[in-house]
C-alpha atoms as a printed R data frame, in Angstrom:
    type eleno elety resid chain resno       x       y       z
1   ATOM     1    CA   MET     A     1 126.221  83.310 121.919
2   ATOM     2    CA   ARG     A     2 122.473  83.060 121.356
3   ATOM     3    CA   THR     A     3 120.470  80.887 123.728
4   ATOM     4    CA   PRO     A     4 117.883  78.726 121.939
5   ATOM     5    CA   LEU     A     5 114.301  79.249 123.051
6   ATOM     6    CA   PRO     A     6 112.359  76.476 124.782
7   ATOM     7    CA   ARG     A     7 110.250  74.466 122.372
8   ATOM     8    CA   TRP     A     8 106.949  75.728 123.787
9   ATOM     9    CA   VAL     A     9 108.057  79.331 123.334
10  ATOM    10    CA   ASP     A    10 109.132  78.785 119.750
11  ATOM    11    CA   VAL     A    11 105.999  76.867 118.766
12  ATOM    12    CA   ALA     A    12 103.277  78.596 120.797
13  ATOM    13    CA   LEU     A    13 104.315  81.814 122.537
14  ATOM    14    CA   LEU     A    14 106.208  83.474 119.668
15  ATOM    15    CA   PRO     A    15 103.390  83.051 117.084
16  ATOM    16    CA   ALA     A    16 100.833  84.201 119.678
17  ATOM    17    CA   LEU     A    17 102.815  87.358 120.404
18  ATOM    18    CA   ASN     A    18 103.117  88.067 116.680
19  ATOM    19    CA   VAL     A    19  99.348  87.759 116.267
20  ATOM    20    CA   ILE     A    20  98.728  90.030 119.260
21  ATOM    21    CA   LEU     A    21 101.133  92.616 117.841
22  ATOM    22    CA   ALA     A    22  99.368  92.489 114.470
23  ATOM    23    CA   PHE     A    23  95.997  93.030 116.150
24  ATOM    24    CA   LEU     A    24  97.343  95.911 118.224
25  ATOM    25    CA   ILE     A    25  98.508  97.717 115.104
26  ATOM    26    CA   GLY     A    26  95.263  96.822 113.360
27  ATOM    27    CA   GLY     A    27  93.410  98.244 116.357
28  ATOM    28    CA   LEU     A    28  95.252 101.535 115.909
29  ATOM    29    CA   ILE     A    29  94.038 101.643 112.309
30  ATOM    30    CA   VAL     A    30  90.461 101.031 113.451
31  ATOM    31    CA   LEU     A    31  90.834 103.700 116.123
32  ATOM    32    CA   ALA     A    32  92.193 106.176 113.565
33  ATOM    33    CA   VAL     A    33  88.910 106.059 111.609
34  ATOM    34    CA   GLY     A    34  86.858 106.688 114.744
35  ATOM    35    CA   GLN     A    35  85.738 103.119 115.483
36  ATOM    36    CA   ASN     A    36  86.038 101.114 118.709
37  ATOM    37    CA   PRO     A    37  88.823  98.500 118.328
38  ATOM    38    CA   LEU     A    38  87.522  96.321 121.168
39  ATOM    39    CA   GLN     A    39  84.061  96.280 119.634
40  ATOM    40    CA   ALA     A    40  85.580  95.378 116.269
41  ATOM    41    CA   VAL     A    41  87.500  92.455 117.769
42  ATOM    42    CA   GLY     A    42  84.361  91.284 119.559
43  ATOM    43    CA   ILE     A    43  82.394  91.328 116.302
44  ATOM    44    CA   MET     A    44  85.122  89.382 114.499
45  ATOM    45    CA   ILE     A    45  85.308  86.702 117.189
46  ATOM    46    CA   GLY     A    46  81.527  86.467 117.444
47  ATOM    47    CA   GLY     A    47  81.168  86.286 113.677
48  ATOM    48    CA   ALA     A    48  83.743  83.504 113.419
49  ATOM    49    CA   PHE     A    49  82.758  81.359 116.404
50  ATOM    50    CA   GLY     A    50  79.617  82.827 117.960
51  ATOM    51    CA   TYR     A    51  76.942  80.972 115.987
52  ATOM    52    CA   GLY     A    52  76.681  77.823 113.911
53  ATOM    53    CA   LEU     A    53  76.456  79.367 110.436
54  ATOM    54    CA   GLY     A    54  79.450  81.637 111.046
55  ATOM    55    CA   PHE     A    55  81.475  78.801 112.556
56  ATOM    56    CA   GLY     A    56  80.674  76.700 109.490
57  ATOM    57    CA   TYR     A    57  82.083  79.392 107.223
58  ATOM    58    CA   THR     A    58  85.179  79.575 109.424
59  ATOM    59    CA   LEU     A    59  85.725  75.835 109.022
60  ATOM    60    CA   TYR     A    60  85.145  76.101 105.270
61  ATOM    61    CA   TYR     A    61  87.959  78.641 104.924
62  ATOM    62    CA   THR     A    62  90.067  76.625 107.366
63  ATOM    63    CA   THR     A    63  89.739  73.560 105.128
64  ATOM    64    CA   ASP     A    64  91.283  75.384 102.172
65  ATOM    65    CA   PHE     A    65  94.073  76.834 104.300
66  ATOM    66    CA   ILE     A    66  94.955  73.440 105.808
67  ATOM    67    CA   PHE     A    67  95.509  71.878 102.384
68  ATOM    68    CA   ALA     A    68  97.485  74.862 101.091
69  ATOM    69    CA   GLY     A    69  99.532  75.039 104.297
70  ATOM    70    CA   LEU     A    70 100.374  71.338 104.140
71  ATOM    71    CA   ALA     A    71 101.449  71.694 100.498
72  ATOM    72    CA   VAL     A    72 103.963  74.360 101.528
73  ATOM    73    CA   SER     A    73 105.031  72.531 104.706
74  ATOM    74    CA   LEU     A    74 105.767  69.225 103.002
75  ATOM    75    CA   ALA     A    75 108.100  70.839 100.481
76  ATOM    76    CA   TYR     A    76 109.716  72.896 103.248
77  ATOM    77    CA   HIS     A    77 110.827  69.752 105.089
78  ATOM    78    CA   ALA     A    78 112.711  68.760 101.936
79  ATOM    79    CA   GLY     A    79 114.430  72.140 101.831
80  ATOM    80    CA   MET     A    80 112.170  73.675  99.171
81  ATOM    81    CA   PHE     A    81 109.861  76.693  99.170
82  ATOM    82    CA   ASN     A    82 106.711  75.742  97.290
83  ATOM    83    CA   ILE     A    83 105.015  79.036  96.416
84  ATOM    84    CA   GLY     A    84 102.715  77.335  93.913
85  ATOM    85    CA   PRO     A    85  99.673  75.924  95.787
86  ATOM    86    CA   GLU     A    86  97.480  78.550  94.113
87  ATOM    87    CA   GLY     A    87  98.218  77.222  90.642
88  ATOM    88    CA   GLN     A    88  98.347  73.590  91.765
89  ATOM    89    CA   ALA     A    89  94.872  73.872  93.287
90  ATOM    90    CA   TYR     A    90  93.581  75.645  90.177
91  ATOM    91    CA   VAL     A    91  94.793  72.899  87.839
92  ATOM    92    CA   GLY     A    92  93.564  70.305  90.326
93  ATOM    93    CA   GLY     A    93  90.096  71.747  89.767
94  ATOM    94    CA   LEU     A    94  90.326  70.656  86.136
95  ATOM    95    CA   GLY     A    95  90.820  67.058  87.214
96  ATOM    96    CA   VAL     A    96  87.902  67.273  89.645
97  ATOM    97    CA   ILE     A    97  85.451  68.691  87.095
98  ATOM    98    CA   LEU     A    98  86.482  66.330  84.292
99  ATOM    99    CA   VAL     A    99  85.794  63.209  86.330
100 ATOM   100    CA   ALA     A   100  82.653  64.759  87.830
101 ATOM   101    CA   LEU     A   101  81.153  65.662  84.444
102 ATOM   102    CA   ALA     A   102  82.189  62.342  82.906
103 ATOM   103    CA   LEU     A   103  80.368  60.433  85.650
104 ATOM   104    CA   ASN     A   104  77.693  63.013  86.470
105 ATOM   105    CA   GLY     A   105  74.824  61.434  88.370
106 ATOM   106    CA   LEU     A   106  77.008  58.955  90.250
107 ATOM   107    CA   HIS     A   107  76.307  58.950  93.994
108 ATOM   108    CA   TRP     A   108  78.606  61.241  95.979
109 ATOM   109    CA   SER     A   109  79.928  58.350  98.085
110 ATOM   110    CA   LEU     A   110  81.529  56.959  94.930
111 ATOM   111    CA   MET     A   111  82.254  60.323  93.323
112 ATOM   112    CA   PHE     A   112  84.079  61.732  96.351
113 ATOM   113    CA   PRO     A   113  87.093  59.359  96.182
114 ATOM   114    CA   LEU     A   114  87.201  59.700  92.390
115 ATOM   115    CA   MET     A   115  87.361  63.489  92.725
116 ATOM   116    CA   ILE     A   116  90.177  63.133  95.248
117 ATOM   117    CA   VAL     A   117  92.203  60.899  92.954
118 ATOM   118    CA   ALA     A   118  91.596  62.978  89.813
119 ATOM   119    CA   GLY     A   119  92.309  66.283  91.524
120 ATOM   120    CA   ALA     A   120  95.426  64.871  93.180
121 ATOM   121    CA   LEU     A   121  96.784  63.589  89.864
122 ATOM   122    CA   PHE     A   122  96.340  66.934  88.101
123 ATOM   123    CA   GLY     A   123  97.733  68.930  91.034
124 ATOM   124    CA   ALA     A   124 100.658  66.526  91.411
125 ATOM   125    CA   PHE     A   125 101.459  66.851  87.714
126 ATOM   126    CA   TRP     A   126 101.469  70.648  87.911
127 ATOM   127    CA   ALA     A   127 103.855  70.590  90.891
128 ATOM   128    CA   PHE     A   128 105.948  67.774  89.435
129 ATOM   129    CA   ILE     A   129 107.132  69.953  86.546
130 ATOM   130    CA   PRO     A   130 108.887  72.545  88.777
131 ATOM   131    CA   GLY     A   131 110.265  69.602  90.757
132 ATOM   132    CA   VAL     A   132 111.800  68.148  87.599
133 ATOM   133    CA   LEU     A   133 113.188  71.551  86.615
134 ATOM   134    CA   GLN     A   134 114.905  71.880  89.991
135 ATOM   135    CA   ALA     A   135 116.116  68.291  90.181
136 ATOM   136    CA   LYS     A   136 117.374  67.999  86.599
137 ATOM   137    CA   ARG     A   137 118.158  71.559  85.531
138 ATOM   138    CA   GLY     A   138 118.837  73.385  88.801
139 ATOM   139    CA   SER     A   139 115.980  75.879  88.317
140 ATOM   140    CA   HIS     A   140 115.045  77.601  91.563
141 ATOM   141    CA   ILE     A   141 111.798  76.155  92.901
142 ATOM   142    CA   VAL     A   142 110.561  79.535  94.163
143 ATOM   143    CA   ILE     A   143 110.807  81.128  90.724
144 ATOM   144    CA   THR     A   144 109.292  78.213  88.842
145 ATOM   145    CA   THR     A   145 106.360  77.717  91.225
146 ATOM   146    CA   ILE     A   146 105.542  81.436  91.153
147 ATOM   147    CA   LEU     A   147 105.628  81.465  87.355
148 ATOM   148    CA   PHE     A   148 103.511  78.318  87.208
149 ATOM   149    CA   ASN     A   149 100.825  80.139  89.192
150 ATOM   150    CA   PHE     A   150 100.518  82.659  86.373
151 ATOM   151    CA   ILE     A   151 100.619  79.955  83.711
152 ATOM   152    CA   ALA     A   152  97.846  78.086  85.524
153 ATOM   153    CA   VAL     A   153  95.641  81.199  85.578
154 ATOM   154    CA   SER     A   154  96.025  81.754  81.831
155 ATOM   155    CA   LEU     A   155  95.639  78.073  80.986
156 ATOM   156    CA   MET     A   156  92.549  77.575  83.123
157 ATOM   157    CA   SER     A   157  90.947  80.792  81.871
158 ATOM   158    CA   TYR     A   158  91.258  79.512  78.310
159 ATOM   159    CA   ILE     A   159  89.929  76.035  79.167
160 ATOM   160    CA   ILE     A   160  86.954  77.357  81.134
161 ATOM   161    CA   THR     A   161  85.912  80.085  78.697
162 ATOM   162    CA   ARG     A   162  86.678  78.320  75.405
163 ATOM   163    CA   ILE     A   163  86.219  74.593  76.111
164 ATOM   164    CA   LEU     A   164  84.187  73.819  79.241
165 ATOM   165    CA   LYS     A   165  81.706  76.704  79.090
166 ATOM   166    CA   PRO     A   166  78.328  75.381  77.843
167 ATOM   167    CA   GLU     A   167  76.570  77.129  74.984
168 ATOM   168    CA   GLY     A   168  74.021  79.718  76.045
169 ATOM   169    CA   VAL     A   169  75.639  80.304  79.445
170 ATOM   170    CA   GLN     A   170  76.693  83.912  80.027
171 ATOM   171    CA   SER     A   171  79.069  83.479  82.973
172 ATOM   172    CA   ASP     A   172  82.469  81.819  82.597
173 ATOM   173    CA   GLU     A   173  81.939  78.428  84.206
174 ATOM   174    CA   SER     A   174  81.621  74.762  83.400
175 ATOM   175    CA   ALA     A   175  78.429  72.724  83.378
176 ATOM   176    CA   PRO     A   176  77.167  71.985  86.914
177 ATOM   177    CA   ILE     A   177  77.628  68.777  88.871
178 ATOM   178    CA   ASP     A   178  74.379  67.004  89.717
179 ATOM   179    CA   ALA     A   179  73.246  67.411  93.320
180 ATOM   180    CA   ILE     A   180  73.537  63.680  93.989
181 ATOM   181    CA   SER     A   181  77.189  63.747  92.904
182 ATOM   182    CA   ARG     A   182  78.249  66.783  94.941
183 ATOM   183    CA   ILE     A   183  80.045  66.284  98.239
184 ATOM   184    CA   PRO     A   184  77.435  66.938 100.948
185 ATOM   185    CA   ARG     A   185  77.708  69.766 103.429
186 ATOM   186    CA   LEU     A   186  78.183  68.987 107.104
187 ATOM   187    CA   GLY     A   187  74.959  70.850 107.793
188 ATOM   188    CA   GLU     A   188  73.096  67.861 106.342
189 ATOM   189    CA   PHE     A   189  74.448  65.741 109.194
190 ATOM   190    CA   ILE     A   190  74.998  68.350 111.926
191 ATOM   191    CA   GLY     A   191  72.228  70.917 112.129
192 ATOM   192    CA   LEU     A   192  74.473  73.417 113.932
193 ATOM   193    CA   PHE     A   193  76.200  74.367 110.674
194 ATOM   194    CA   GLY     A   194  72.968  75.079 108.791
195 ATOM   195    CA   ARG     A   195  73.532  76.159 105.175
196 ATOM   196    CA   SER     A   196  77.204  77.005 105.655
197 ATOM   197    CA   PRO     A   197  79.570  75.690 102.946
198 ATOM   198    CA   VAL     A   198  81.681  73.486 105.229
199 ATOM   199    CA   ASN     A   199  81.412  69.960 103.882
200 ATOM   200    CA   LEU     A   200  82.902  66.484 104.220
201 ATOM   201    CA   THR     A   201  86.161  67.743 102.736
202 ATOM   202    CA   PHE     A   202  86.845  69.192 106.196
203 ATOM   203    CA   ILE     A   203  87.108  65.603 107.461
204 ATOM   204    CA   LEU     A   204  89.523  64.925 104.602
205 ATOM   205    CA   ALA     A   205  91.620  67.891 105.765
206 ATOM   206    CA   ILE     A   206  91.856  66.402 109.270
207 ATOM   207    CA   LEU     A   207  92.946  63.081 107.773
208 ATOM   208    CA   ALA     A   208  95.514  64.919 105.639
209 ATOM   209    CA   LEU     A   209  97.022  66.463 108.771
210 ATOM   210    CA   GLY     A   210  97.471  63.002 110.270
211 ATOM   211    CA   PHE     A   211  98.861  61.616 107.020
212 ATOM   212    CA   VAL     A   212 101.489  64.359 106.718
213 ATOM   213    CA   TYR     A   213 102.504  63.884 110.358
214 ATOM   214    CA   TRP     A   214 102.993  60.155 109.797
215 ATOM   215    CA   LEU     A   215 104.747  60.658 106.464
216 ATOM   216    CA   VAL     A   216 107.249  63.244 107.713
217 ATOM   217    CA   TRP     A   217 108.097  61.824 111.146
218 ATOM   218    CA   HIS     A   218 107.201  58.128 111.062
219 ATOM   219    CA   SER     A   219 108.102  56.843 107.601
220 ATOM   220    CA   LYS     A   220 111.326  55.997 105.827
221 ATOM   221    CA   PHE     A   221 110.468  58.425 103.044
222 ATOM   222    CA   GLY     A   222 109.886  61.208 105.565
223 ATOM   223    CA   TYR     A   223 113.267  60.561 107.174
224 ATOM   224    CA   ALA     A   224 114.977  60.820 103.797
225 ATOM   225    CA   MET     A   225 112.999  63.960 103.008
226 ATOM   226    CA   ARG     A   226 114.010  65.668 106.257
227 ATOM   227    CA   ALA     A   227 117.610  64.565 105.728
228 ATOM   228    CA   LEU     A   228 117.539  66.220 102.314
229 ATOM   229    CA   GLY     A   229 116.201  69.400 103.853
230 ATOM   230    CA   HIS     A   230 118.859  69.508 106.580
231 ATOM   231    CA   ASN     A   231 121.921  68.455 104.581
232 ATOM   232    CA   PRO     A   232 121.718  67.648 100.842
233 ATOM   233    CA   THR     A   233 125.402  66.725 100.729
234 ATOM   234    CA   ALA     A   234 125.110  64.146 103.487
235 ATOM   235    CA   THR     A   235 121.967  62.796 101.843
236 ATOM   236    CA   ARG     A   236 123.844  62.225  98.603
237 ATOM   237    CA   TYR     A   237 126.669  60.398 100.403
238 ATOM   238    CA   ALA     A   238 124.078  58.237 102.158
239 ATOM   239    CA   GLY     A   239 122.942  56.961  98.777
240 ATOM   240    CA   ILE     A   240 119.631  58.846  98.682
241 ATOM   241    CA   SER     A   241 118.691  60.240  95.277
242 ATOM   242    CA   SER     A   242 118.096  63.959  95.789
243 ATOM   243    CA   SER     A   243 116.487  64.302  92.364
244 ATOM   244    CA   ARG     A   244 114.005  61.536  93.073
245 ATOM   245    CA   MET     A   245 113.133  62.962  96.496
246 ATOM   246    CA   ILE     A   246 112.598  66.459  95.096
247 ATOM   247    CA   MET     A   247 110.282  65.273  92.324
248 ATOM   248    CA   ILE     A   248 108.210  62.975  94.548
249 ATOM   249    CA   THR     A   249 107.923  65.554  97.329
250 ATOM   250    CA   MET     A   250 106.746  68.250  94.932
251 ATOM   251    CA   ALA     A   251 104.205  65.869  93.405
252 ATOM   252    CA   LEU     A   252 102.836  65.055  96.864
253 ATOM   253    CA   ALA     A   253 102.682  68.762  97.704
254 ATOM   254    CA   GLY     A   254 100.729  69.447  94.521
255 ATOM   255    CA   ALA     A   255  98.320  66.627  95.311
256 ATOM   256    CA   LEU     A   256  97.633  68.156  98.737
257 ATOM   257    CA   ALA     A   257  97.077  71.610  97.238
258 ATOM   258    CA   ALA     A   258  94.591  70.132  94.757
259 ATOM   259    CA   MET     A   259  92.291  69.176  97.609
260 ATOM   260    CA   VAL     A   260  91.301  72.845  97.701
261 ATOM   261    CA   ALA     A   261  89.591  72.093  94.387
262 ATOM   262    CA   VAL     A   262  87.757  69.115  95.872
263 ATOM   263    CA   ASN     A   263  86.426  71.402  98.616
264 ATOM   264    CA   ASN     A   264  85.214  74.063  96.194
265 ATOM   265    CA   VAL     A   265  84.556  72.531  92.783
266 ATOM   266    CA   GLY     A   266  83.289  69.221  94.134
267 ATOM   267    CA   SER     A   267  81.022  70.695  96.775
268 ATOM   268    CA   VAL     A   268  80.596  74.430  97.342
269 ATOM   269    CA   GLN     A   269  80.385  75.752  93.768
270 ATOM   270    CA   GLY     A   270  79.488  72.423  92.197
271 ATOM   271    CA   ARG     A   271  81.153  73.566  88.965
272 ATOM   272    CA   LEU     A   272  84.484  74.926  87.773
273 ATOM   273    CA   ILE     A   273  84.557  78.734  87.826
274 ATOM   274    CA   LEU     A   274  87.250  81.326  87.227
275 ATOM   275    CA   ASN     A   275  89.600  82.017  90.152
276 ATOM   276    CA   PHE     A   276  87.788  79.677  92.544
277 ATOM   277    CA   VAL     A   277  90.983  79.295  94.620
278 ATOM   278    CA   ASN     A   278  90.687  82.999  95.509
279 ATOM   279    CA   GLY     A   279  94.119  83.415  97.081
280 ATOM   280    CA   ALA     A   280  93.936  80.412  99.415
281 ATOM   281    CA   GLY     A   281  97.197  79.075  97.994
282 ATOM   282    CA   PHE     A   282  99.078  82.231  98.903
283 ATOM   283    CA   VAL     A   283  97.575  82.289 102.399
284 ATOM   284    CA   GLY     A   284  98.862  78.734 102.740
285 ATOM   285    CA   VAL     A   285 102.423  80.078 102.663
286 ATOM   286    CA   ALA     A   286 101.744  82.196 105.760
287 ATOM   287    CA   VAL     A   287  99.854  79.309 107.392
288 ATOM   288    CA   ALA     A   288 102.813  76.967 106.910
289 ATOM   289    CA   PHE     A   289 105.409  79.340 108.317
290 ATOM   290    CA   MET     A   290 103.251  80.467 111.220
291 ATOM   291    CA   GLY     A   291 102.611  76.798 112.034
292 ATOM   292    CA   LYS     A   292 106.350  75.989 111.829
293 ATOM   293    CA   ALA     A   293 105.554  73.465 109.069
294 ATOM   294    CA   HIS     A   294 104.090  71.101 111.685
295 ATOM   295    CA   PRO     A   295 100.591  69.670 111.109
296 ATOM   296    CA   ILE     A   296  99.337  70.820 114.517
297 ATOM   297    CA   GLY     A   297 100.698  74.298 113.920
298 ATOM   298    CA   VAL     A   298  99.227  74.312 110.407
299 ATOM   299    CA   ALA     A   299  95.809  73.343 111.793
300 ATOM   300    CA   LEU     A   300  95.856  76.122 114.403
301 ATOM   301    CA   SER     A   301  97.128  78.812 112.053
302 ATOM   302    CA   ALA     A   302  94.632  77.729 109.364
303 ATOM   303    CA   LEU     A   303  91.853  78.083 111.923
304 ATOM   304    CA   LEU     A   304  93.140  81.565 112.794
305 ATOM   305    CA   PHE     A   305  93.090  82.682 109.174
306 ATOM   306    CA   GLY     A   306  89.704  81.056 108.667
307 ATOM   307    CA   ALA     A   307  88.407  83.086 111.599
308 ATOM   308    CA   LEU     A   308  90.003  86.238 110.178
309 ATOM   309    CA   TYR     A   309  88.272  85.738 106.833
310 ATOM   310    CA   GLN     A   310  84.844  84.973 108.264
311 ATOM   311    CA   GLY     A   311  85.128  87.488 111.113
312 ATOM   312    CA   GLY     A   312  86.268  90.130 108.634
313 ATOM   313    CA   GLN     A   313  83.129  89.665 106.552
314 ATOM   314    CA   GLU     A   314  80.996  89.925 109.670
315 ATOM   315    CA   LEU     A   315  82.856  93.077 110.669
316 ATOM   316    CA   ALA     A   316  82.297  94.708 107.278
317 ATOM   317    CA   PHE     A   317  78.570  93.995 107.594
318 ATOM   318    CA   SER     A   318  78.183  95.110 111.218
319 ATOM   319    CA   MET     A   319  80.478  98.171 111.179
320 ATOM   320    CA   PRO     A   320  80.048 100.020 107.863
321 ATOM   321    CA   GLY     A   321  82.665 102.542 108.990
322 ATOM   322    CA   ILE     A   322  85.301  99.859 108.477
323 ATOM   323    CA   THR     A   323  85.824  99.283 104.781
324 ATOM   324    CA   LYS     A   324  86.751  96.047 103.059
325 ATOM   325    CA   GLU     A   325  90.204  97.480 102.351
326 ATOM   326    CA   MET     A   326  90.788  98.026 106.088
327 ATOM   327    CA   ILE     A   327  89.837  94.418 106.816
328 ATOM   328    CA   VAL     A   328  92.265  93.228 104.143
329 ATOM   329    CA   THR     A   329  94.896  95.432 105.793
330 ATOM   330    CA   ILE     A   330  94.318  93.759 109.170
331 ATOM   331    CA   GLN     A   331  94.573  90.333 107.546
332 ATOM   332    CA   ALA     A   332  97.747  91.435 105.777
333 ATOM   333    CA   LEU     A   333  99.244  92.602 109.087
334 ATOM   334    CA   VAL     A   334  98.723  89.151 110.561
335 ATOM   335    CA   ILE     A   335 100.410  87.599 107.518
336 ATOM   336    CA   LEU     A   336 103.237  90.152 107.764
337 ATOM   337    CA   PHE     A   337 103.989  89.615 111.439
338 ATOM   338    CA   THR     A   338 103.530  85.837 111.425
339 ATOM   339    CA   GLY     A   339 105.221  85.240 108.084
340 ATOM   340    CA   ALA     A   340 107.754  87.733 106.772
341 ATOM   341    CA   MET     A   341 108.505  89.187 110.220
342 ATOM   342    CA   GLY     A   342 107.812  86.049 112.232
343 ATOM   343    CA   ASP     A   343 111.230  86.126 113.952
344 ATOM   344    CA   MET     A   344 111.189  89.818 114.816
345 ATOM   345    CA   LEU     A   345 110.497  89.109 118.501
346 ATOM   346    CA   ARG     A   346 112.822  86.113 118.670
347 ATOM   347    CA   ILE     A   347 115.978  88.015 119.710
348 ATOM   348    CA   PRO     A   348 114.250  89.949 122.551
349 ATOM   349    CA   LEU     A   349 112.751  86.688 123.820
350 ATOM   350    CA   GLU     A   350 116.125  84.936 123.630
351 ATOM   351    CA   ARG     A   351 117.715  87.723 125.660
352 ATOM   352    CA   LEU     A   352 114.875  87.599 128.185
353 ATOM   353    CA   PHE     A   353 115.153  83.834 128.677
354 ATOM   354    CA   ALA     A   354 118.958  83.985 128.740
355 ATOM   355    CA   ARG     A   355 118.805  86.632 131.480
356 ATOM   356    CA   GLY     A   356 116.303  84.534 133.409
357 ATOM   357    CA   ALA     A   357 118.535  81.458 133.113
358 ATOM   358    CA   THR     A   358 121.558  83.473 134.316
359 ATOM   359    CA   GLU     A   359 119.698  84.863 137.321
360 ATOM   360    CA   SER     A   360 118.339  81.447 138.295
361 ATOM   361    CA   GLY     A   361 121.857  80.007 137.974
362 ATOM   362    CA   THR     A   362 123.324  82.582 140.311
């Protein structure tokens, strides 16, 4: 009989060991090409946290990963695997740019909440459709959300290149948002961050973490959602509409994913461009599972991946012997060991703690 791990081991120690294992294997790759692994790790940490501009970039990436991770986590509590934050964020960008261009010149303090609402509505709609397909037709949410990612790419490519692209502009992008309407960067308020892209959407991400925590564990809806995830049959006998819960939960997840568009379209790029999500939605899947679908865990794992992205760029610049492909490999190892193989060390740890409990009992 397997002995369950203490909560602190399951939440903190196991993910930490997985990350360490990923870095050890990544270090062997660095060593194999004749570079110093310890120096490489030092450069990555210094590039991510060692100075204000780099830390700002880390928080910018972290912002995207928090929203994507929460979009996956929320659906997970209802027993669903939302693999669609990439497409939901992409379509959310359409809502952000439409309201921004329609009201271009409006002060950012008024534009910011309008962007949030518009992006959330478009992202919620894009996630709502797979929710309806699962609730009403029994379509598997994993398949539909994956396919909707591809549909979103094709749809948005057409809209950007054929409809939103201004005449005379060579690159595939929409018209720009006026500076007064763009969400300001934190560097305008905190000099430490300088010209880094982290902006007020980071504060929104922190608020989103608190909102999801309250919604899942301190609201009636969250109780019904977790009940659905644990036992759909019991939920049905309790009089809770599974179909309604699935559709609402997916819509909320899509709205959270769309905040990636607010961060990028509404502030950093200041326009709608092709592939602005840049894989953040897929990283959100790893962030959610590494963080055990808990907002605190999502925040910490998002910060880790933000540091990996920023530190990786610093490493590529400082150590030319390490190629971009090698950095992507290291990032992929972290995703592999914390996501797909996240429970690989669970059984050895269970045996270790069971043996310790037996020895202390005797």
